[in-house]
mmCIF file of C-alpha atoms in Angstrom:
data_model
loop_
_atom_site.group_PDB
_atom_site.id
_atom_site.type_symbol
_atom_site.label_atom_id
_atom_site.label_comp_id
_atom_site.label_asym_id
_atom_site.label_seq_id
_atom_site.Cartn_x
_atom_site.Cartn_y
_atom_site.Cartn_z
ATOM 1 C CA MET T 1 85.573 46.480 172.611
ATOM 2 C CA HIS T 2 85.666 48.732 169.550
ATOM 3 C CA LYS T 3 84.226 52.270 169.997
ATOM 4 C CA SER T 4 83.138 52.394 166.532
ATOM 5 C CA CYS T 5 81.037 48.936 166.154
ATOM 6 C CA GLY T 6 80.663 47.782 169.818
ATOM 7 C CA THR T 7 82.407 44.402 168.930
ATOM 8 C CA TYR T 8 85.540 42.744 169.755
ATOM 9 C CA SER T 9 86.257 41.765 166.359
ATOM 10 C CA GLY T 10 82.895 41.738 164.804
ATOM 11 C CA TYR T 11 83.967 41.427 161.068
ATOM 12 C CA THR T 12 81.074 38.755 160.641
ATOM 13 C CA ILE T 13 78.660 40.937 162.477
ATOM 14 C CA HIS T 14 79.022 43.791 159.930
ATOM 15 C CA ILE T 15 78.673 41.249 157.196
ATOM 16 C CA ARG T 16 75.416 39.881 158.769
ATOM 17 C CA ASP T 17 74.175 43.219 159.553
ATOM 18 C CA LYS T 18 75.216 44.690 156.241
ATOM 19 C CA THR T 19 77.083 47.232 157.634
ATOM 20 C CA GLU T 20 80.373 49.107 156.673
ATOM 21 C CA ILE T 21 83.150 47.229 158.313
ATOM 22 C CA CYS T 22 85.113 49.471 160.741
ATOM 23 C CA GLU T 23 88.969 49.668 160.685
ATOM 24 C CA PRO T 24 89.721 48.055 164.028
ATOM 25 C CA CYS T 25 87.464 44.934 163.078
ATOM 26 C CA ARG T 26 89.202 45.298 159.372
ATOM 27 C CA LYS T 27 92.653 45.182 161.129
ATOM 28 C CA ALA T 28 91.567 42.188 163.434
ATOM 29 C CA SER T 29 90.414 40.257 160.443
ATOM 30 C CA ARG T 30 93.807 40.643 158.640
ATOM 31 C CA ILE T 31 95.602 39.432 161.677
ATOM 32 C CA TYR T 32 93.369 36.547 162.093
ATOM 33 C CA GLN T 33 93.645 35.570 158.329
ATOM 34 C CA LYS T 34 97.263 35.985 158.463
ATOM 35 C CA HIS T 35 97.509 33.420 161.676
ATOM 36 C CA LYS T 36 95.320 30.976 159.700
ATOM 37 C CA ARG T 37 97.352 31.069 156.638
ATOM 38 C CA ASP T 38 100.605 30.802 158.690
ATOM 39 C CA GLN T 39 99.241 27.809 160.487
ATOM 40 C CA LYS T 40 98.106 26.174 157.135
ATOM 41 C CA VAL T 41 101.456 26.411 155.731
ATOM 42 C CA LYS T 42 103.231 25.044 159.040
ATOM 43 C CA SER T 43 100.664 22.098 158.745
ATOM 44 C CA LEU T 44 101.351 21.198 155.183
ATOM 45 C CA GLY T 45 102.949 17.975 154.762
ATOM 46 C CA TYR T 46 101.396 14.795 153.422
ATOM 47 C CA ASP T 47 97.887 14.957 153.244
ATOM 48 C CA PRO T 48 96.085 12.221 151.357
ATOM 49 C CA ARG T 49 93.186 14.430 150.225
ATOM 50 C CA ARG T 50 95.482 17.221 149.038
ATOM 51 C CA PHE T 51 97.674 14.699 147.079
ATOM 52 C CA SER T 52 95.114 12.310 145.644
ATOM 53 C CA ARG T 53 94.309 14.726 143.036
ATOM 54 C CA HIS T 54 97.861 14.409 141.935
ATOM 55 C CA ASN T 55 97.932 10.704 142.240
ATOM 56 C CA MET T 56 100.699 10.868 144.527
ATOM 57 C CA SER T 57 101.905 8.170 147.044
ATOM 58 C CA ARG T 58 103.320 9.536 150.227
ATOM 59 C CA GLU T 59 106.317 7.850 149.377
ATOM 60 C CA LYS T 60 106.631 9.626 146.031
ATOM 61 C CA TYR T 61 105.932 13.019 147.718
ATOM 62 C CA GLU T 62 108.755 12.354 150.445
ATOM 63 C CA GLU T 63 111.133 11.315 147.850
ATOM 64 C CA MET T 64 110.359 14.731 145.898
ATOM 65 C CA LEU T 65 110.632 16.575 149.119
ATOM 66 C CA SER T 66 113.946 15.272 149.882
ATOM 67 C CA LYS T 67 115.462 16.083 146.359
ATOM 68 C CA TYR T 68 116.133 19.792 147.832
ATOM 69 C CA ASN T 69 115.706 19.425 151.382
ATOM 70 C CA GLY T 70 112.082 20.937 151.314
ATOM 71 C CA SER T 71 113.069 23.697 149.210
ATOM 72 C CA CYS T 72 111.468 25.103 145.962
ATOM 73 C CA TRP T 73 113.124 23.410 143.026
ATOM 74 C CA VAL T 74 113.331 26.523 141.102
ATOM 75 C CA CYS T 75 114.688 29.246 143.468
ATOM 76 C CA GLN T 76 115.853 26.931 146.278
ATOM 77 C CA THR T 77 115.519 29.546 148.822
ATOM 78 C CA LYS T 78 111.826 28.952 150.052
ATOM 79 C CA GLU T 79 109.687 26.200 151.598
ATOM 80 C CA ALA T 80 108.296 23.972 148.551
ATOM 81 C CA ILE T 81 104.320 23.991 149.548
ATOM 82 C CA ASN T 82 102.849 23.641 146.072
ATOM 83 C CA ILE T 83 102.837 20.616 143.605
ATOM 84 C CA ASP T 84 103.656 21.619 139.955
ATOM 85 C CA HIS T 85 102.223 19.572 137.145
ATOM 86 C CA ASP T 86 102.238 20.033 133.274
ATOM 87 C CA HIS T 87 98.687 21.583 132.741
ATOM 88 C CA SER T 88 98.859 20.649 129.161
ATOM 89 C CA CYS T 89 98.896 16.990 129.943
ATOM 90 C CA CYS T 90 95.607 17.113 132.313
ATOM 91 C CA ASP T 91 92.977 19.665 132.037
ATOM 92 C CA GLY T 92 92.213 21.755 135.264
ATOM 93 C CA ALA T 93 93.684 21.041 138.749
ATOM 94 C CA TRP T 94 93.476 17.383 138.634
ATOM 95 C CA SER T 95 96.579 15.488 137.379
ATOM 96 C CA CYS T 96 97.271 11.932 136.318
ATOM 97 C CA GLY T 97 100.359 11.896 138.279
ATOM 98 C CA LYS T 98 102.612 11.126 135.393
ATOM 99 C CA CYS T 99 103.054 14.908 134.732
ATOM 100 C CA VAL T 100 104.098 16.143 138.072
ATOM 101 C CA ARG T 101 107.104 18.167 137.701
ATOM 102 C CA GLY T 102 108.382 19.126 141.142
ATOM 103 C CA LEU T 103 107.592 20.936 144.190
ATOM 104 C CA LEU T 104 107.705 24.813 144.329
ATOM 105 C CA CYS T 105 107.145 27.925 146.556
ATOM 106 C CA SER T 106 104.127 29.821 146.004
ATOM 107 C CA GLY T 107 106.091 32.524 144.321
ATOM 108 C CA CYS T 108 107.654 30.321 141.603
ATOM 109 C CA ASN T 109 104.510 28.540 141.057
ATOM 110 C CA THR T 110 102.551 31.604 140.472
ATOM 111 C CA ALA T 111 105.190 32.840 138.255
ATOM 112 C CA LEU T 112 105.267 29.798 135.979
ATOM 113 C CA GLY T 113 101.411 30.103 135.925
ATOM 114 C CA LEU T 114 101.335 33.629 134.907
ATOM 115 C CA MET T 115 104.093 32.781 132.151
ATOM 116 C CA GLN T 116 101.749 30.019 130.843
ATOM 117 C CA ASP T 117 104.323 27.550 131.528
ATOM 118 C CA ASP T 118 105.733 28.687 128.032
ATOM 119 C CA LYS T 119 109.376 28.503 127.576
ATOM 120 C CA LYS T 120 109.276 31.159 124.887
ATOM 121 C CA ILE T 121 107.763 33.394 127.145
ATOM 122 C CA LEU T 122 110.224 32.731 130.004
ATOM 123 C CA ASN T 123 113.184 33.121 127.578
ATOM 124 C CA LYS T 124 111.878 36.858 126.557
ATOM 125 C CA ALA T 125 111.526 37.475 130.110
ATOM 126 C CA ILE T 126 115.201 36.530 130.623
ATOM 127 C CA ARG T 127 116.357 38.601 127.719
ATOM 128 C CA TYR T 128 114.121 41.600 129.193
ATOM 129 C CA LEU T 129 116.193 41.191 132.765
ATOM 130 C CA GLU T 130 119.195 40.851 131.033
ATOM 131 C CA GLY T 131 118.780 44.576 129.041
#
């Protein structure tokens, strides 16, 4: 039991009671959230609900996943857990399925998004890195 709040990991109690979250509860919550994220990543496989918004069949997903042995199509070092599609084709997070480009790790998927999927910006970034 935490001395400061009298709970074991009462993060939700702090929220319910609208009290300041003590450091032990904050740490316990971080550990719990990391565990949940890790479990989610491990359980990612073919999920009909997840892939229906990209109009992707199990066969198509398995085919794409095997292209780089489950690795990201860009860096080829991390696990590919994100489906990347061309946002100029379909508005929002939903995809027609024809514009799916590949499977990416979170870092590469985020990087492309931050660079607005723009080749000019990506080329400028490459020139910047080259000095």
